[in-house]
PDB file of C-alpha atoms in Angstrom:
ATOM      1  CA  UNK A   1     -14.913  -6.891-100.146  1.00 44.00           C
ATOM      2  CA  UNK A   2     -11.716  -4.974 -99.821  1.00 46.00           C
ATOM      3  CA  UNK A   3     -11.304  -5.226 -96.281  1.00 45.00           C
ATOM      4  CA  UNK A   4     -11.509  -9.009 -96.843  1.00 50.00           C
ATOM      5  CA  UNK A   5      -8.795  -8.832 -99.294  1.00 46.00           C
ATOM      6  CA  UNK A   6      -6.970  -6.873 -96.590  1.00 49.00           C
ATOM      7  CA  UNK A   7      -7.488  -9.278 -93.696  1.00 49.00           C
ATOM      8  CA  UNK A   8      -6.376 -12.039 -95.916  1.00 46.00           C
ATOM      9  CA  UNK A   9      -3.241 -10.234 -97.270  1.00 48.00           C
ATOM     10  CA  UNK A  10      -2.367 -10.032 -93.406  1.00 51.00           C
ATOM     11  CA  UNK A  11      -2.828 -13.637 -92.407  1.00 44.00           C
ATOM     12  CA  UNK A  12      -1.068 -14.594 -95.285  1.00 42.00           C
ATOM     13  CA  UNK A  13       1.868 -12.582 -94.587  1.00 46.00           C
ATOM     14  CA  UNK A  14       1.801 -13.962 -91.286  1.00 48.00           C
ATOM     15  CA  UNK A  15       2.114 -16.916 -92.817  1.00 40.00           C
ATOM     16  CA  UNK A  16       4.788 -16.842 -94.596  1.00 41.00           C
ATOM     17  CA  UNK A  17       6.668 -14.446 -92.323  1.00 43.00           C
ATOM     18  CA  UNK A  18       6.640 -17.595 -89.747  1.00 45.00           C
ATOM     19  CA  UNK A  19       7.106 -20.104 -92.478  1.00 44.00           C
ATOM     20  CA  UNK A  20       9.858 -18.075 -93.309  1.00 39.00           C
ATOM     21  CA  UNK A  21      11.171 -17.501 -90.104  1.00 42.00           C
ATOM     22  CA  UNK A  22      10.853 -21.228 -89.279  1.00 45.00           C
ATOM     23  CA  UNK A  23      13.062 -22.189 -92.113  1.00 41.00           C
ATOM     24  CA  UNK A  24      16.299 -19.830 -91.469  1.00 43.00           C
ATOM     25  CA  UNK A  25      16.354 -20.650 -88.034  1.00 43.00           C
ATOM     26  CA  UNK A  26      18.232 -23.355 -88.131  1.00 42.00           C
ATOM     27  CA  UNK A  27      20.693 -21.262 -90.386  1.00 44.00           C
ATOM     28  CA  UNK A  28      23.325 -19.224 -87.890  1.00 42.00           C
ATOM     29  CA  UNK A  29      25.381 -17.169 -90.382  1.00 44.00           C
ATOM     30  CA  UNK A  30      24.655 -13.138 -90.361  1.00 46.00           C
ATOM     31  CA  UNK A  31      24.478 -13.483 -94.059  1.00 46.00           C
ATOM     32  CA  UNK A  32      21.391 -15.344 -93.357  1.00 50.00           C
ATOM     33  CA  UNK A  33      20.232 -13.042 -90.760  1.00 49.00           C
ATOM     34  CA  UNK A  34      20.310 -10.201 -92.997  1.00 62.00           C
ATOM     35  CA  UNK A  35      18.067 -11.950 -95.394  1.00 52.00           C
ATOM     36  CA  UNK A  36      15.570 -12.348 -92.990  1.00 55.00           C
ATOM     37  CA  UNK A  37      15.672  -9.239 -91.408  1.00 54.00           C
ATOM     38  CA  UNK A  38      15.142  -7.553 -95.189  1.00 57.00           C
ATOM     39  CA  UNK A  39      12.256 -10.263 -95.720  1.00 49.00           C
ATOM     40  CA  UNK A  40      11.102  -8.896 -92.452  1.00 56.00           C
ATOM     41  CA  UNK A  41      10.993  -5.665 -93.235  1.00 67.00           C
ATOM     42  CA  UNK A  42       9.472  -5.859 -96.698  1.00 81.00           C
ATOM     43  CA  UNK A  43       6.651  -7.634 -95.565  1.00 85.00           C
ATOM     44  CA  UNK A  44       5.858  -5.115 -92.892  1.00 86.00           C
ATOM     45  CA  UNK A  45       5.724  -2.436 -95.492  1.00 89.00           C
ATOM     46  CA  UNK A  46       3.761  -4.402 -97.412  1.00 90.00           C
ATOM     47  CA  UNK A  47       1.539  -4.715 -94.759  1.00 91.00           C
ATOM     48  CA  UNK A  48       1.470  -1.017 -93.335  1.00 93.00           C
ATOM     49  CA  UNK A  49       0.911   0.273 -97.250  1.00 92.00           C
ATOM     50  CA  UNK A  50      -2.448  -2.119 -97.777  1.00 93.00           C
ATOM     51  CA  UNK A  51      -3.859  -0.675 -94.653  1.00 94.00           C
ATOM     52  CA  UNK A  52      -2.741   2.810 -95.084  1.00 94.00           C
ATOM     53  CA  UNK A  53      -5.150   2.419 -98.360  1.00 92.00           C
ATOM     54  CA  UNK A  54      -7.880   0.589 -97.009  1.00 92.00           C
ATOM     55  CA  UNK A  55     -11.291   2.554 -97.870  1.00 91.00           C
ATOM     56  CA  UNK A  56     -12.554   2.605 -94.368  1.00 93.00           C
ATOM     57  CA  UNK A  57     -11.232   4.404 -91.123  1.00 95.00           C
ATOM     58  CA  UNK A  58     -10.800   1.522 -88.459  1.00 95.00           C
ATOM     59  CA  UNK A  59      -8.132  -0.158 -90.959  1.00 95.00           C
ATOM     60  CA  UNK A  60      -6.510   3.535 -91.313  1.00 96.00           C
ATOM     61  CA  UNK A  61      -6.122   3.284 -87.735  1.00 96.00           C
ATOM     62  CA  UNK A  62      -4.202   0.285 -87.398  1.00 95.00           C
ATOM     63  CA  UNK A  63      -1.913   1.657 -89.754  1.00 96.00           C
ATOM     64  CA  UNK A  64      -1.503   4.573 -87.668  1.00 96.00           C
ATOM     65  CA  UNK A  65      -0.485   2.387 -85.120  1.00 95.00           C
ATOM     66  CA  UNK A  66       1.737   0.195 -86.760  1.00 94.00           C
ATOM     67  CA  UNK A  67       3.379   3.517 -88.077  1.00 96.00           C
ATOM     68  CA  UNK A  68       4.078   4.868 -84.255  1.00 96.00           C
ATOM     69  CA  UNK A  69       5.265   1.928 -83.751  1.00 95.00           C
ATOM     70  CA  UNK A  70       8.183   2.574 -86.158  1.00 94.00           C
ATOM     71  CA  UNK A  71       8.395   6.034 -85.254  1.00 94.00           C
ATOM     72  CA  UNK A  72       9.251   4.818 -81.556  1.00 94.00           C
ATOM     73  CA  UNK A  73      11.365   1.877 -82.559  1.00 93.00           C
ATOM     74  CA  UNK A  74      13.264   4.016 -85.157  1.00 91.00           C
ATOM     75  CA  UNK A  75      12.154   2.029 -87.724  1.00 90.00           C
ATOM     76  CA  UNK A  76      10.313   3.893 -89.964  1.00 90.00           C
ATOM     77  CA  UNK A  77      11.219   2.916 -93.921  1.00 91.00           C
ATOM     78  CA  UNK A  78      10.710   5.238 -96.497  1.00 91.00           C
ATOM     79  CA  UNK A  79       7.602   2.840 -97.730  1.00 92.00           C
ATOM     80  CA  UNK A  80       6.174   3.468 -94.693  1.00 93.00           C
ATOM     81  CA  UNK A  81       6.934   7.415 -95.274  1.00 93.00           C
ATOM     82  CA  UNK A  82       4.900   7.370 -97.902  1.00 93.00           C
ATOM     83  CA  UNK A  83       2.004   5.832 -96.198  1.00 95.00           C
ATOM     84  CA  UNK A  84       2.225   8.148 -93.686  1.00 96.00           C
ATOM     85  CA  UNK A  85       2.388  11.060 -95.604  1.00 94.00           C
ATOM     86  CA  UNK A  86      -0.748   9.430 -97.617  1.00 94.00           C
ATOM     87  CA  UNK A  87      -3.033   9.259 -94.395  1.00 96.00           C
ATOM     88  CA  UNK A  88      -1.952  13.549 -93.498  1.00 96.00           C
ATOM     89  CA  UNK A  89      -3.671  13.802 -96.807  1.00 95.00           C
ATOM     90  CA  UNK A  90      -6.792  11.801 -96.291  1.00 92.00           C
ATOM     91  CA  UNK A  91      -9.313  13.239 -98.013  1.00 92.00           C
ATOM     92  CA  UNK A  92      -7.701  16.614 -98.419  1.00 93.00           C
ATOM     93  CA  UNK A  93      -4.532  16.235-100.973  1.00 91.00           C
ATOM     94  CA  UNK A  94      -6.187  12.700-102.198  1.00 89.00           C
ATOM     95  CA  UNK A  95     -10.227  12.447-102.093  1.00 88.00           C
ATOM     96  CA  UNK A  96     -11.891   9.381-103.088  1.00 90.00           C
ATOM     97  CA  UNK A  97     -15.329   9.973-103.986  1.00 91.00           C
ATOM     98  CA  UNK A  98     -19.099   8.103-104.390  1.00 89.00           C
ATOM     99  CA  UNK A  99     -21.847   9.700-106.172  1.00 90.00           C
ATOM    100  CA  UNK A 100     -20.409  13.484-105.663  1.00 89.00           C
ATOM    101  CA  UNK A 101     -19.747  13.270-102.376  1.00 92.00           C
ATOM    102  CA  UNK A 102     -15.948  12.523-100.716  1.00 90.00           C
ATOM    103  CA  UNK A 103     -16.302   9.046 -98.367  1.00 91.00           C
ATOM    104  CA  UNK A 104     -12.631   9.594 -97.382  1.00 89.00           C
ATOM    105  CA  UNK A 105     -12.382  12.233 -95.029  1.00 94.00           C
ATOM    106  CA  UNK A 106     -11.064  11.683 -91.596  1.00 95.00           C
ATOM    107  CA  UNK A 107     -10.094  14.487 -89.997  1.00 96.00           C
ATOM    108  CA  UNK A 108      -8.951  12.001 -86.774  1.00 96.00           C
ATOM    109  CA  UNK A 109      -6.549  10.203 -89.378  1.00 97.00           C
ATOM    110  CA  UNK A 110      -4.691  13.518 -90.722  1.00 97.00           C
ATOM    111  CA  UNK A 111      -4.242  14.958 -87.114  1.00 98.00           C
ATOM    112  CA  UNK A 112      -2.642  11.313 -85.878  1.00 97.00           C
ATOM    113  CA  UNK A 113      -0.559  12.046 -89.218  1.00 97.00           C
ATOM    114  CA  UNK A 114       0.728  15.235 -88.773  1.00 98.00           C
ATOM    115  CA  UNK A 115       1.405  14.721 -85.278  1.00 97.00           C
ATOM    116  CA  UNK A 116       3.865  11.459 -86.260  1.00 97.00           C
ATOM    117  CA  UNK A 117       5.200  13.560 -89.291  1.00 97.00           C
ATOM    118  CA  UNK A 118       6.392  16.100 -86.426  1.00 97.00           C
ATOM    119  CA  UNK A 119       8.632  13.413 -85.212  1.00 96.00           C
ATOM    120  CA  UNK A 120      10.228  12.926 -88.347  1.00 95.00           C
ATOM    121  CA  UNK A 121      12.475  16.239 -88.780  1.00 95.00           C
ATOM    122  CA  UNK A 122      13.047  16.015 -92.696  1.00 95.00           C
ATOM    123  CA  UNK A 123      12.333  18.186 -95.398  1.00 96.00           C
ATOM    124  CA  UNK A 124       9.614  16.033 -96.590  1.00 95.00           C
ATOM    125  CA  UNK A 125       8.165  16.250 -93.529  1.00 96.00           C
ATOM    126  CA  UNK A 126       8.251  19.532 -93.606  1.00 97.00           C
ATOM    127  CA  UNK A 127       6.470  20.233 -96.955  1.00 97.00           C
ATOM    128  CA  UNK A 128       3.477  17.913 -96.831  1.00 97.00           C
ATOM    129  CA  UNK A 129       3.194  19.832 -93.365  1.00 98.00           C
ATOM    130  CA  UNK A 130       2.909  22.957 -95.135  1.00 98.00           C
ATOM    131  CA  UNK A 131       0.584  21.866 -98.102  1.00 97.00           C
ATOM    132  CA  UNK A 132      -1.784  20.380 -94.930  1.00 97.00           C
ATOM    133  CA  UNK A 133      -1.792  23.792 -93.359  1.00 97.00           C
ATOM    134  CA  UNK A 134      -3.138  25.503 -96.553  1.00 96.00           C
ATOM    135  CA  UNK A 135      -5.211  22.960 -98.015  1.00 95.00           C
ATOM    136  CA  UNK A 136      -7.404  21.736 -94.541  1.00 96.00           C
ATOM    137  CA  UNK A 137     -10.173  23.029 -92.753  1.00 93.00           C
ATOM    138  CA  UNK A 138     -10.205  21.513 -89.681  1.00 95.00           C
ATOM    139  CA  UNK A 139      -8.904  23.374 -87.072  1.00 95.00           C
ATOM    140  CA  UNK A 140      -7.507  20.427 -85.119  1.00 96.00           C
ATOM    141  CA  UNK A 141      -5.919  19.333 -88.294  1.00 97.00           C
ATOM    142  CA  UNK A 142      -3.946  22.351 -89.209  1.00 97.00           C
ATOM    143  CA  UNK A 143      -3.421  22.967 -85.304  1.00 98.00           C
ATOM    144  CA  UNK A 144      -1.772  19.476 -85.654  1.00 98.00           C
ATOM    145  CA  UNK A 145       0.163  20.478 -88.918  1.00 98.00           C
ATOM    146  CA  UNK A 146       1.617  24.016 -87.488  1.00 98.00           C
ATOM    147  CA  UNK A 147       2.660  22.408 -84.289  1.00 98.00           C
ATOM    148  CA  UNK A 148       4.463  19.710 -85.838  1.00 98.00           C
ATOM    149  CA  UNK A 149       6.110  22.059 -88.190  1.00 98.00           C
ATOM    150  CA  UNK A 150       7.134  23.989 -84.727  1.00 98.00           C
ATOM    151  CA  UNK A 151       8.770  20.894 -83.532  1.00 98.00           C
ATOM    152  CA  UNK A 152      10.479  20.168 -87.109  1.00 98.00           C
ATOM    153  CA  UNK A 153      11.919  23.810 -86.929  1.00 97.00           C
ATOM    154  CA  UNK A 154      12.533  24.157 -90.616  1.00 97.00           C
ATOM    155  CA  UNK A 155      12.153  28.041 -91.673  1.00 97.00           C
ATOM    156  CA  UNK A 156      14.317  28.394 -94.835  1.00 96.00           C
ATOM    157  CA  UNK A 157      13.353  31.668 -95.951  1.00 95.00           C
ATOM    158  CA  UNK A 158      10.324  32.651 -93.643  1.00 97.00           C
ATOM    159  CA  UNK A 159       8.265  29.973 -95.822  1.00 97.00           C
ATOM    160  CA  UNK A 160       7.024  28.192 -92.605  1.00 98.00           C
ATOM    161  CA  UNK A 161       6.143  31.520 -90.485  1.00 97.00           C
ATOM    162  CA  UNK A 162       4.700  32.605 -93.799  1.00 97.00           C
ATOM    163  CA  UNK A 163       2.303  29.323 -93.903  1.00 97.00           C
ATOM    164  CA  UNK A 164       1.391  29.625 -90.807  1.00 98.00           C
ATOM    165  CA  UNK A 165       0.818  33.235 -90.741  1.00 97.00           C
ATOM    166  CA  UNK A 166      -1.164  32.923 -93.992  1.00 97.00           C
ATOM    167  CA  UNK A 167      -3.182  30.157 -92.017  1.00 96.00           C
ATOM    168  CA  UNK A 168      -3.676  31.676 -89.036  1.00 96.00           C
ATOM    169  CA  UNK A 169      -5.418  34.859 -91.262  1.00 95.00           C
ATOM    170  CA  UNK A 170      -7.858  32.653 -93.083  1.00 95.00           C
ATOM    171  CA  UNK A 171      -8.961  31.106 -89.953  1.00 93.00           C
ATOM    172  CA  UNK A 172      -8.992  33.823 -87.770  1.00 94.00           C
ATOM    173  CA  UNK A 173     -11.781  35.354 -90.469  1.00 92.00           C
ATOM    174  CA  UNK A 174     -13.807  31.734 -91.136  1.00 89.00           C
ATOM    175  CA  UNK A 175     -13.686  30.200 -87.597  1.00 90.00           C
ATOM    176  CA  UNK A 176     -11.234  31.859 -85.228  1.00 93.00           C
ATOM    177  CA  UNK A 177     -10.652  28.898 -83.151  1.00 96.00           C
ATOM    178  CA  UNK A 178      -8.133  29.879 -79.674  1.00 97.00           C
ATOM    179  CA  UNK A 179      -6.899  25.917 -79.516  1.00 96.00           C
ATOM    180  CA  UNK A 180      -5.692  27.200 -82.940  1.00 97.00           C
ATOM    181  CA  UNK A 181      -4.291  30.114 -82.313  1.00 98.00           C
ATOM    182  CA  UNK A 182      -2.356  28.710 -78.911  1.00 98.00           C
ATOM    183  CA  UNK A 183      -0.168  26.612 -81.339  1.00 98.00           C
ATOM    184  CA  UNK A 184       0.337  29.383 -83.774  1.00 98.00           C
ATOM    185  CA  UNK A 185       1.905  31.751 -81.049  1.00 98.00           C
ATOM    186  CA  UNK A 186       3.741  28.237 -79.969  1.00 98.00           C
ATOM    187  CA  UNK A 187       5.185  27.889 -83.347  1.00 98.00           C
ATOM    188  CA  UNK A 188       6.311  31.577 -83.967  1.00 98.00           C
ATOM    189  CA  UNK A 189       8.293  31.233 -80.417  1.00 97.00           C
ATOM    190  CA  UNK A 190      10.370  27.967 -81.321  1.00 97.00           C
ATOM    191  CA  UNK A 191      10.662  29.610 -84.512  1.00 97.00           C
ATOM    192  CA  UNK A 192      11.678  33.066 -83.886  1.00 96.00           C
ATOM    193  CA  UNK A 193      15.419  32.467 -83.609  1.00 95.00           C
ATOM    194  CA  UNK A 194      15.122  31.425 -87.668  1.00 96.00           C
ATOM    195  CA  UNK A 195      12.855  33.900 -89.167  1.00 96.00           C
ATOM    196  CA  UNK A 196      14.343  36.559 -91.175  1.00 95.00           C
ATOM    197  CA  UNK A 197      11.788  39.321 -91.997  1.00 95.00           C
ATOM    198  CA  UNK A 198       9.677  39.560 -88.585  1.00 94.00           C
ATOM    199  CA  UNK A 199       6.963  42.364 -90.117  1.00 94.00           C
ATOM    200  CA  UNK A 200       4.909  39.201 -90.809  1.00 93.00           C
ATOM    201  CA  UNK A 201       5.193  37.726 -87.575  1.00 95.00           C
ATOM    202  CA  UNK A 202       4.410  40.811 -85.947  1.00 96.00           C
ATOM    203  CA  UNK A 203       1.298  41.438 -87.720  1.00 96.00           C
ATOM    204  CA  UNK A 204       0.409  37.729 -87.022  1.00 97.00           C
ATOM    205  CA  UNK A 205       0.935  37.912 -83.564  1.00 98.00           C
ATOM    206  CA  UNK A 206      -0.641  41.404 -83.004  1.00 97.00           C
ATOM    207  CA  UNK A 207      -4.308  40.354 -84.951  1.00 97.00           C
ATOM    208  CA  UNK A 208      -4.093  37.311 -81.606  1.00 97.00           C
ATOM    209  CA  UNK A 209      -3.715  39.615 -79.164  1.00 97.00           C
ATOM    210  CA  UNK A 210      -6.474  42.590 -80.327  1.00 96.00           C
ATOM    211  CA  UNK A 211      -8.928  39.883 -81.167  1.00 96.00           C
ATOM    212  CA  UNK A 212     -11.950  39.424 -78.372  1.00 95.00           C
ATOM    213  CA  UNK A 213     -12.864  35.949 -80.068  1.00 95.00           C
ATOM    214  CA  UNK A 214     -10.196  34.641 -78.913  1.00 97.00           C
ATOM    215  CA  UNK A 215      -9.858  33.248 -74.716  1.00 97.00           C
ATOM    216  CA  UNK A 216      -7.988  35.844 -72.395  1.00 98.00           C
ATOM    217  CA  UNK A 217      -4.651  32.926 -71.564  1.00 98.00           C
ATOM    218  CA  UNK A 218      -4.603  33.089 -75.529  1.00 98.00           C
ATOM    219  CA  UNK A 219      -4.724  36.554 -75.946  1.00 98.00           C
ATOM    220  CA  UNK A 220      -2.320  37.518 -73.052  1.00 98.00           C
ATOM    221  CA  UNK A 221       0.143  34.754 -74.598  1.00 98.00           C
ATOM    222  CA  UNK A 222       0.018  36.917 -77.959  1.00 98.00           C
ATOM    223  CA  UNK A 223       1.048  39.790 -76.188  1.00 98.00           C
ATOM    224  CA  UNK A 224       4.147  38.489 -74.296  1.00 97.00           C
ATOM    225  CA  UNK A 225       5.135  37.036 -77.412  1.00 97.00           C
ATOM    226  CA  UNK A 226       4.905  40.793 -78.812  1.00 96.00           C
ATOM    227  CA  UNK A 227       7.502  41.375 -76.276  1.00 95.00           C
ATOM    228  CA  UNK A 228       9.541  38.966 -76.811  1.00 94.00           C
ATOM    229  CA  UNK A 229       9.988  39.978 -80.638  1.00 93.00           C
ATOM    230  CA  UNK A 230      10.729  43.404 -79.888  1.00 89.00           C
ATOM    231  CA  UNK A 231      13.682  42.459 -77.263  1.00 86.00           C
ATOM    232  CA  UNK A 232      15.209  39.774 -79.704  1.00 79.00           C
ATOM    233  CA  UNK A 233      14.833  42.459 -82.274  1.00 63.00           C
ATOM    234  CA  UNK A 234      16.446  45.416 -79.886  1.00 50.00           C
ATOM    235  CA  UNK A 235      19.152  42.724 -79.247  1.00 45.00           C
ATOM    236  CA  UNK A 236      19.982  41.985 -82.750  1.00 44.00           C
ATOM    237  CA  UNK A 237      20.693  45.443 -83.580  1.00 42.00           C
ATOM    238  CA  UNK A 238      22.619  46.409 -80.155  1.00 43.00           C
ATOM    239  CA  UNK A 239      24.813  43.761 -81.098  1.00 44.00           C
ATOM    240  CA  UNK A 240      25.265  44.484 -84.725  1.00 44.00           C
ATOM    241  CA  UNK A 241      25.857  48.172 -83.518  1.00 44.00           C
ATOM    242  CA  UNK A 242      28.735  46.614 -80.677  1.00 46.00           C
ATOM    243  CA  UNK A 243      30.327  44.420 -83.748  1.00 46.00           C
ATOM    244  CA  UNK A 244      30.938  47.675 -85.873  1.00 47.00           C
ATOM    245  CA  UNK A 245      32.294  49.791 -82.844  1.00 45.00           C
ATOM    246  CA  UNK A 246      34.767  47.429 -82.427  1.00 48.00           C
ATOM    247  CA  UNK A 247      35.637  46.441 -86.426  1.00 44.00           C
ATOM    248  CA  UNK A 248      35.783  50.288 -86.817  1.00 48.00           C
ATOM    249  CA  UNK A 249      39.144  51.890 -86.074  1.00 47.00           C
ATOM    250  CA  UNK A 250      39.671  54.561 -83.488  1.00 46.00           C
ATOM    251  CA  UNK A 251      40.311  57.949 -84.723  1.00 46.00           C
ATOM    252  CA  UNK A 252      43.417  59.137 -82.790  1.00 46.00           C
ATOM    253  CA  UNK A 253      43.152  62.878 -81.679  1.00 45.00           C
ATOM    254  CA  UNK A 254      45.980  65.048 -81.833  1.00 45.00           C
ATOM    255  CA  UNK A 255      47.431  66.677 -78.396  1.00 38.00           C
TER     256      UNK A 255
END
């Protein structure tokens, strides 16, 4: 079975990374250290990648685990990058399928993913964020996917708010969700300072805050939001109308 062929993999590499270890001991030099430390490291990703594509869940989860790990520790290689960006698409961006029907999709494992991504600020991040938020259906997921790209703060011509907005729309009509539509309003704040056209946004936040399907706290968190926009917007333009008064010269009038 494969998850045989996984547990062995892992004793093995145990294995050899004491065997390993064992033998360089004895050696002082950094040189040496270095060696190890790469031998280390390999290994690990090794490790971390054969989980990350296990069939089953549990062994998904371990991953997971290993891959917080790194995120904590700092640690994180760009093999183990790609395994995490591999379990935010679980069953969405990759399927694996049996007779018809998908056998890979874990909601669980793509939330755990998106929420890690979130702590990795990088373009990369950022994009398989995005492609989560419009391909998924689970509300938890794609809650997990806007607040993470909230956190990452990347907004490079309104293409985030625009996701998210987008998002927010379809859901709002298949299964308005208010968990769902807290982070949204959460994402447009930490966002606001970056976005560049803020019709969208308005719209966005205005369908929250008129919709009854949604909980009172979420709805009254829409509107204050609404108020927020307009001031930052009032702002902008006082102070774009105080930077021309004082670029423009003064007419001098004649006595």
């Amino acid at each position: 079975m494969k998850i045989s062929k996984i547990a062995a993999a892992i004793v093995m590499a145990s294995v050899a990374l004491s065997g390993f270890a064992q033998t360089t001991t004895a050696q002082s030099s950094d040189s040496d250290i270095t060696v190890e430390d790469e031998y280390l490291s390999s290994m690990e990703d090794l490790i971390v990648t054969e989980l990350a594509l296990a069939p089953d869940r549990d062994t998904k989860l371990v991953a997971l685990q290993y891959l917080e790990d790194a995120v904590a520790n700092g640690e994180l290689s760009s093999n183990m990058q790609t395994a995490l960006k591999s379990l935010a698409g679980e069953g969405v961006l990759s399927q694996s399928r049996e007779n018809g029907r998908v056998i890979n999709n874990f909601p669980d494992i793509r939330m755990r993913a998106c929420e890690l991504l979130g702590k990795i600020p990088t373009e990369q991040s950022k994009n398989i964020l995005v492609d989560i938020a419009l391909a998924d259906n689970e509300p938890m997921v794609i809650s997990a996917a806007i607040r993470s790209l909230g956190d990452i703060g990347i907004n490079e011509k309104d293409e985030v708010v625009n996701t998210i907005a987008w998002a927010q729309k379809r859901n709002a009509v298949l299964n308005p969700t208010s968990s769902l539509a807290h982070e949204v309003l959460v994402a447009y704040e930490k966002l606001l300072p970056t976005i560049e056209d803020k019709s969208p946004i308005i719209q966005s936040v205005a369908s929250i805050a008129t919709n009854y399907r949604y909980i009172t706290p979420v709805r009254t968190m829409a509107q204050e939001l609404l108020k927020k926009i307009s001031t930052s917007g009032n702002s902008s333009s006082k102070e774009g109308q105080s930077e021309q008064a004082e670029t423009e010269p003064v007419e001098q009038t004649g006595m």
